Coordinates of C-alpha atoms in Angstrom, one line a residue:
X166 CA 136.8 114.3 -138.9
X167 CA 136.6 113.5 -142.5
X168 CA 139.5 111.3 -144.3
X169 CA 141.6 114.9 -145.6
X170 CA 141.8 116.0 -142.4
X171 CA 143.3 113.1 -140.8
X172 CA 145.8 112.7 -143.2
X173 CA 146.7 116.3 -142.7
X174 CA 146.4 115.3 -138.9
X175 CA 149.3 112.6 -138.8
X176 CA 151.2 114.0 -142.1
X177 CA 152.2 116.4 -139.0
X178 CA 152.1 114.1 -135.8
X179 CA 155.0 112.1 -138.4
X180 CA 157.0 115.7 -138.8
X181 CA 156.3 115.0 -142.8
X182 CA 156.2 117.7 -145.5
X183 CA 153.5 116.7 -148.5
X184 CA 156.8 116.4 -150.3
X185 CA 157.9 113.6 -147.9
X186 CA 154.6 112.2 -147.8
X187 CA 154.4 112.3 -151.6
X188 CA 157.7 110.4 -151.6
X189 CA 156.8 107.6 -149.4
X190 CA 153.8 106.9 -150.7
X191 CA 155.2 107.1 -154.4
X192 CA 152.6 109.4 -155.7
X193 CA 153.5 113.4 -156.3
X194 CA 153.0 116.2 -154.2
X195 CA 149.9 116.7 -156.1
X196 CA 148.1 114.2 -155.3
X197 CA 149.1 114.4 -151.9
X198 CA 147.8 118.0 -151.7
X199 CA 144.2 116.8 -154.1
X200 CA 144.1 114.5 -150.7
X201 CA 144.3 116.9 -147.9
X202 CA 142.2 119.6 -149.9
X203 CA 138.9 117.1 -150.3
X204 CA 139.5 117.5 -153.8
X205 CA 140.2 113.5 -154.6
X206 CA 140.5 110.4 -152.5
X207 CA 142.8 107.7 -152.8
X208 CA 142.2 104.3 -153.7
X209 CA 141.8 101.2 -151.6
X210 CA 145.5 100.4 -152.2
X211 CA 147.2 103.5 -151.0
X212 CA 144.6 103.7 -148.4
X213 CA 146.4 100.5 -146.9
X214 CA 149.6 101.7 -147.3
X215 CA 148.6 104.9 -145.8
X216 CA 147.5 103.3 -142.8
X217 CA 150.7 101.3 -142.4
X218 CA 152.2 104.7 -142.3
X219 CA 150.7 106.4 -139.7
X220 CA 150.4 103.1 -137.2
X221 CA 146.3 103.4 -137.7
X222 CA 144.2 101.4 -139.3
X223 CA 141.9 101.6 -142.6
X224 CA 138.7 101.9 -140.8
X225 CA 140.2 105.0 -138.7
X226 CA 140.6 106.6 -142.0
X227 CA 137.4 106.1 -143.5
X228 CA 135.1 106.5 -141.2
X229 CA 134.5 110.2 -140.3
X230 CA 132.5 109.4 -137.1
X231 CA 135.9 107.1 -135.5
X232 CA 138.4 108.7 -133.6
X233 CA 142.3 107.7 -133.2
X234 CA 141.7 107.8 -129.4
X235 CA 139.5 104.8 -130.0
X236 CA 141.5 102.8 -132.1
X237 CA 144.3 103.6 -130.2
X238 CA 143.1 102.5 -126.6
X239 CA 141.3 99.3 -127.7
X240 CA 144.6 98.4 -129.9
X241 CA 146.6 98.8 -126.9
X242 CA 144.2 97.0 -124.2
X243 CA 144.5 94.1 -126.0
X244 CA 148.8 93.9 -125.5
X245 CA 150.0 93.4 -122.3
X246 CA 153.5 94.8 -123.7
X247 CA 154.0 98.0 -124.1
X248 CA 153.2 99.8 -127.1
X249 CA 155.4 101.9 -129.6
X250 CA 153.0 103.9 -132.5
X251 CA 154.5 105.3 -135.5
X252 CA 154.9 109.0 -134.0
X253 CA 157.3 107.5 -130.9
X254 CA 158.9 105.3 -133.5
X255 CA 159.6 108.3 -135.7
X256 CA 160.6 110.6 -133.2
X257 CA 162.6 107.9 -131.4
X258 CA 164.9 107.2 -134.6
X259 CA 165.2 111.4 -135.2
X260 CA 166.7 111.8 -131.7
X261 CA 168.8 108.7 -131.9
X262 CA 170.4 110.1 -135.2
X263 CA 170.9 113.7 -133.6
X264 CA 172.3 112.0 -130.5
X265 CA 174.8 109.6 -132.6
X266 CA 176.6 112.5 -133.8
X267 CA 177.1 114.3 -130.3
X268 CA 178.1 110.7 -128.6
X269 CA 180.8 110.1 -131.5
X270 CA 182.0 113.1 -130.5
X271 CA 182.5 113.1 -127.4
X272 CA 184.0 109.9 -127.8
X273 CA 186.1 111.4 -130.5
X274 CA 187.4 114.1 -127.8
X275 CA 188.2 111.7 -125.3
X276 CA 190.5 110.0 -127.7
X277 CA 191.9 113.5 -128.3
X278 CA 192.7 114.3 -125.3
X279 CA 195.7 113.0 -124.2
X280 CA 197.5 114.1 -127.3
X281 CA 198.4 118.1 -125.9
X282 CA 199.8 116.5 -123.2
X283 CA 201.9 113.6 -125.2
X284 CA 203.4 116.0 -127.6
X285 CA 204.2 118.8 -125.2
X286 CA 205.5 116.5 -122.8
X287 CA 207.9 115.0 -125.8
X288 CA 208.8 118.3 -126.9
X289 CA 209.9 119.8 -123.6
X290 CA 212.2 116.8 -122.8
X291 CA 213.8 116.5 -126.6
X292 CA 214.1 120.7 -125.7
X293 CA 212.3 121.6 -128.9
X294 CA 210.0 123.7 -126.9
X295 CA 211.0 126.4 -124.6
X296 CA 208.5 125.5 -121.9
X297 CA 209.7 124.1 -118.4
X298 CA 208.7 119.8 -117.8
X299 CA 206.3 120.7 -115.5
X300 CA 205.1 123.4 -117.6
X301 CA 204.2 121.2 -120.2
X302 CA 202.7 118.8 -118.0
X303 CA 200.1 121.6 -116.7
X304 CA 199.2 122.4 -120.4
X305 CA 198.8 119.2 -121.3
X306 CA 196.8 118.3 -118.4
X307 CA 194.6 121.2 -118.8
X308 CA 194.0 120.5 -122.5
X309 CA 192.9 117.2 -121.4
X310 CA 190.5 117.7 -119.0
X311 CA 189.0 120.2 -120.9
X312 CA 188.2 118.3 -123.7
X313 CA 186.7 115.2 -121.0
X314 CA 184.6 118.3 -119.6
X315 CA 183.3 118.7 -123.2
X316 CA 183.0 114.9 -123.7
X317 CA 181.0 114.5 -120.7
X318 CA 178.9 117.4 -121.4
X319 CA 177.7 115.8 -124.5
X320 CA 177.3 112.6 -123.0
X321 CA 175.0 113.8 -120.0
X322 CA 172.9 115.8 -122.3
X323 CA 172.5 112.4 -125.0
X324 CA 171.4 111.1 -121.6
X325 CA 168.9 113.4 -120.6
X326 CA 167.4 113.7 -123.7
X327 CA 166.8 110.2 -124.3
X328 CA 166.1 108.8 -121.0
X329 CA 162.1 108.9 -122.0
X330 CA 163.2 106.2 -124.7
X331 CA 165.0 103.7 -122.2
X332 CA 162.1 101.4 -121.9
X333 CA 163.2 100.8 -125.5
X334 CA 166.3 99.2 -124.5
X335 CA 165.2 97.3 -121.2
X336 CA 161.6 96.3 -121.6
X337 CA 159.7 94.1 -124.0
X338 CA 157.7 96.0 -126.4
X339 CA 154.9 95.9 -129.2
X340 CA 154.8 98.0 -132.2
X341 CA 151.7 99.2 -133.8
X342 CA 150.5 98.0 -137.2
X343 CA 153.0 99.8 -139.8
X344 CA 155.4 100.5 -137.3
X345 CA 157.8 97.5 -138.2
X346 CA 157.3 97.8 -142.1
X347 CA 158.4 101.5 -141.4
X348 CA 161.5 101.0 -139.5
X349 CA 163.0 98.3 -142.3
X350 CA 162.7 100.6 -145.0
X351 CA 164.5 102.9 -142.9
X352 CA 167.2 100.9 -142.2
X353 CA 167.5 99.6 -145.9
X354 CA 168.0 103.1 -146.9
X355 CA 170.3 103.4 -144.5
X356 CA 172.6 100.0 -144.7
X357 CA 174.4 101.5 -147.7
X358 CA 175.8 104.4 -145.2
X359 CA 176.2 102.6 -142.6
X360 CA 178.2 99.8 -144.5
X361 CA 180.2 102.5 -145.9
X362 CA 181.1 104.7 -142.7
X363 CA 181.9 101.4 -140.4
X364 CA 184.5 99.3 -143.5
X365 CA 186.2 103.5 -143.5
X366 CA 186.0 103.8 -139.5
X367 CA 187.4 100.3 -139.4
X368 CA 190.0 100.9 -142.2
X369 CA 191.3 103.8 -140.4
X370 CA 192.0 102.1 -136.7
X371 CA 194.3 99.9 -138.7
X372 CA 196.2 101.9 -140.7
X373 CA 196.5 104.6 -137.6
X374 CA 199.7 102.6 -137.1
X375 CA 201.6 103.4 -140.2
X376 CA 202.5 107.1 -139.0
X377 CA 204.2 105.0 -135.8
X378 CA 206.6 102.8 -138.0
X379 CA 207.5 105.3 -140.4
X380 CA 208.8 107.4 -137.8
X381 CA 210.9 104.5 -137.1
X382 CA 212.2 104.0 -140.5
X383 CA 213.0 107.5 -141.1
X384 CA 213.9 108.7 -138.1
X385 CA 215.2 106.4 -136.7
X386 CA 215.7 107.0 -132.6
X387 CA 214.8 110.7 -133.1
X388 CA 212.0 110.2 -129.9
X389 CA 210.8 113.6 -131.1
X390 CA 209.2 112.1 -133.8
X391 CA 207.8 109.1 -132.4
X392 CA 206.1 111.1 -130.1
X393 CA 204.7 113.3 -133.0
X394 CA 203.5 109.9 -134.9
X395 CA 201.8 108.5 -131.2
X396 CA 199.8 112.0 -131.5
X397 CA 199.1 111.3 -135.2
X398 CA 197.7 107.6 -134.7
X399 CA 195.4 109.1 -131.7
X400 CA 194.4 111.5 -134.2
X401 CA 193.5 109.0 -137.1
X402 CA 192.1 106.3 -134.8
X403 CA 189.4 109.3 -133.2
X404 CA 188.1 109.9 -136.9
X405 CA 188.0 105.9 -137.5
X406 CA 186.0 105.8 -134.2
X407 CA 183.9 108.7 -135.0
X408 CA 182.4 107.1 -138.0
X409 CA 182.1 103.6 -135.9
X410 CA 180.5 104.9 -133.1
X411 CA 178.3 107.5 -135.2
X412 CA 176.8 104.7 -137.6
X413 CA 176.7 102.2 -134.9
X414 CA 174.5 104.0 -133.0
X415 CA 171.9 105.0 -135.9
X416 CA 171.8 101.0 -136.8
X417 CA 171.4 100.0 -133.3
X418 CA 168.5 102.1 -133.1
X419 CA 166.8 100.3 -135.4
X420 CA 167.6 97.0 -133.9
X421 CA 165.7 98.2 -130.9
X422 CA 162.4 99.0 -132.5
X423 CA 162.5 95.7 -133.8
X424 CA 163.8 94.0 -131.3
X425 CA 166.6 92.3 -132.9
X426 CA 170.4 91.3 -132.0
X427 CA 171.7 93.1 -129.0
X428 CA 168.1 93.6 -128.5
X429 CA 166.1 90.8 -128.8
X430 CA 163.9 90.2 -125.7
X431 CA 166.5 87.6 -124.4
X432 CA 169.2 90.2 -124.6
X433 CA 167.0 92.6 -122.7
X434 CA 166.5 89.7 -119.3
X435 CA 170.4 89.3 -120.1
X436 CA 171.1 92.6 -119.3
X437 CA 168.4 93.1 -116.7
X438 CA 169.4 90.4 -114.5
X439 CA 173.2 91.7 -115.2
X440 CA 173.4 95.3 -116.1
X441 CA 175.0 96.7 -113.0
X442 CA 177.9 94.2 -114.0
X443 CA 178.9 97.2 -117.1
X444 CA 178.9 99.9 -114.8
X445 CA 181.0 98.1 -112.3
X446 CA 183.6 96.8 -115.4
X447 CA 183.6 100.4 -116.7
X448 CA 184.3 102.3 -113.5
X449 CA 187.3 99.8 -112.5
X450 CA 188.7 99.9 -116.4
X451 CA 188.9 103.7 -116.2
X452 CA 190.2 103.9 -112.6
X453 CA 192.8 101.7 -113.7
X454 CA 193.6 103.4 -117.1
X455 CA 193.8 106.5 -115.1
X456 CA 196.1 105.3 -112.1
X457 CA 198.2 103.9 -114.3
X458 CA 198.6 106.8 -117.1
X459 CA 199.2 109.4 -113.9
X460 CA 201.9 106.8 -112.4
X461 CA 204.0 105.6 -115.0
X462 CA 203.6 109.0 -117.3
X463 CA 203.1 106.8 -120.5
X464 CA 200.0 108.3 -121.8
X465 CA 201.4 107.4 -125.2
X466 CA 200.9 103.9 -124.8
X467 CA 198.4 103.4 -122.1
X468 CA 195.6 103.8 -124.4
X469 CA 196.1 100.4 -125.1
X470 CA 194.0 99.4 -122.3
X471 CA 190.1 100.7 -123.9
X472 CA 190.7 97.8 -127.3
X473 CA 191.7 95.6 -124.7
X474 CA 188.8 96.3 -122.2
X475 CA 186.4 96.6 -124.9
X476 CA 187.6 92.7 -126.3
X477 CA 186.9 91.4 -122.9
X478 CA 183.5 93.1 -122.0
X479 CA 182.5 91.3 -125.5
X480 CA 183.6 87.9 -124.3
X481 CA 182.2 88.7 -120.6
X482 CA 179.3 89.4 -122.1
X483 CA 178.9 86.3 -124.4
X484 CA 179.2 84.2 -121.2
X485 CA 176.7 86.1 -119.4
X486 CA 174.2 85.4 -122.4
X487 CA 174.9 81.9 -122.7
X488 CA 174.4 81.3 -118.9
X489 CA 171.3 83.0 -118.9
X490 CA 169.5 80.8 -122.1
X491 CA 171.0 77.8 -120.2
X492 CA 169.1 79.2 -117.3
X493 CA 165.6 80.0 -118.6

């Protein structure tokens, strides 16, 4: 296979138009078309940087008679980690963008949906709605468990279709040659929009409170519109949380390619040796939320318990780090 065709060969493994191409490689479409059509060859410089691109190396692409398969196995026979090429990295970082969006919101929906069954509740007992306590109740209740149905929904399928990038998360791994360089321009271009979206996402959490005190200064005891400014904060603090958890997400993704922060190989014996603690916090933080919201009837306020939990887990978490560095 001569040099056009293997650039024309992993252009496409990458999912890159020539325009794409072109614009990585800082050269015009042109060019990048003169390449692929045998009509010119590029010089040792962009032959390098070529190579970083794909995850192959220089002599791959110069010499007709050598095949990827070759590289590939003898590059990966000498790591006893497991290997992550420029395609999986690519691909990897696509789904996790596709996925942050459908995660944020579900997450957004679940914040949503006690607020049918706050207002209607409100309204029925200050008698601005001609519907029956209980009545309301069953509306409100349906309206929530719809939108959990819908939350979970999204969260299953995220799941499913990432659960052949989990080794990402839980084992050590070793990037092929360009891989790394690929992944930090990536996440320079996106810092900007991620630095944006989380100061907005933040911004908005705090100032979801302002609906709740002007109530009070206008309305005074009016409980009608207390109620109506508890639906209004849930409704601001979903968006703020949308953008949190959306860019969050993205970012983190590249931390796991790289191996950094939450990630870094210590993280990953961290949560290997203590994972199953998470699922056991979670599953006793939302049986509690739960049992208490259906008890006391104070959906309005018992949201306070997720900034609470989520506080906690953080500090849990920290201690469980520490303990295990002391260990090894």
């Amino acid at each position: 296979m001569i040099l056009a065709d293997k650039i024309i060969e992993q252009r496409k493994k990458n999912g890159w138009s020539q325009e794409e191409l072109a614009e990585k490689m800082d050269v015009s479409r042109q060019s990048i078309s003169k390449w692929e059509g045998a009509q010119s060859v590029p010089d040792m410089g962009r032959l390098v940087r070529l190579s970083q691109l794909f995850g192959v190396s220089t002599d791959y692409l110069l010499k007709d008679e050598l095949e990827q398969a070759e590289f590939s196995e003898s590059d990966r026979a000498d790591s006893p980690l497991r290997t992550v090429s420029m395609e999986e990295a690519s691909s990897f970082l696509q789904l996790r963008e596709q996925n942050a969006v459908r995660i944020a919101l579900g997450v957004m929906l679940c914040i949503l949906s006690p607020i049918a069954l706050i207002f209607l509740s409100g309204a029925s007992e200050a008698e601005r709605l001609s519907l029956a306590e209980t009545q309301a109740v069953g509306l409100g209740l349906a309206f929530l468990f719809v939108l959990v149905g819908c939350a979970v929904a999204l969260f299953v399928s995220c799941g499913l279709r990432a659960s052949q990038y989990e080794y990402l998360e839980r084992e050590p791994i070793d990037t092929l040659y360009g891989v790394d360089g690929m992944v930090r321009e990536r996440r320079e271009k996106f810092r900007p929009a991620f630095t944006r979206q989380l100061t907005i996402g933040i911004v908005l959490c705090v100032v979801a409170v302002l609906p709740l005190f002007l109530s009070l200064f206008l309305f005074g005891e009016d409980s009608f519109f207390h109620i109506f400014a508890v639906c209004l904060l849930l409704a601001i603090i979903s968006v703020g949380v949308l953008l949190i958890v959306r860019s969050s997400i993205v970012w983190d993704g590249f931390h796991q390619l790289l191996e950094e922060e939450d990630y870094s190989r210590e993280a990953k014996q961290t949560e290997k040796k203590f994972g199953w603690i998470a699922g056991c916090y979670w599953t006793l933080v939302t049986a509690g939320y739960l049992t208490w919201s259906f008890l006391s009837g104070r959906w309005s306020s018992t949201w306070i318990v997720w900034p609470i939990a989520g506080v906690l887990y953080g500090a849990i978490y920290a201690v469980l780090r520490t303990l295990n560095s002391r260990n090894s």
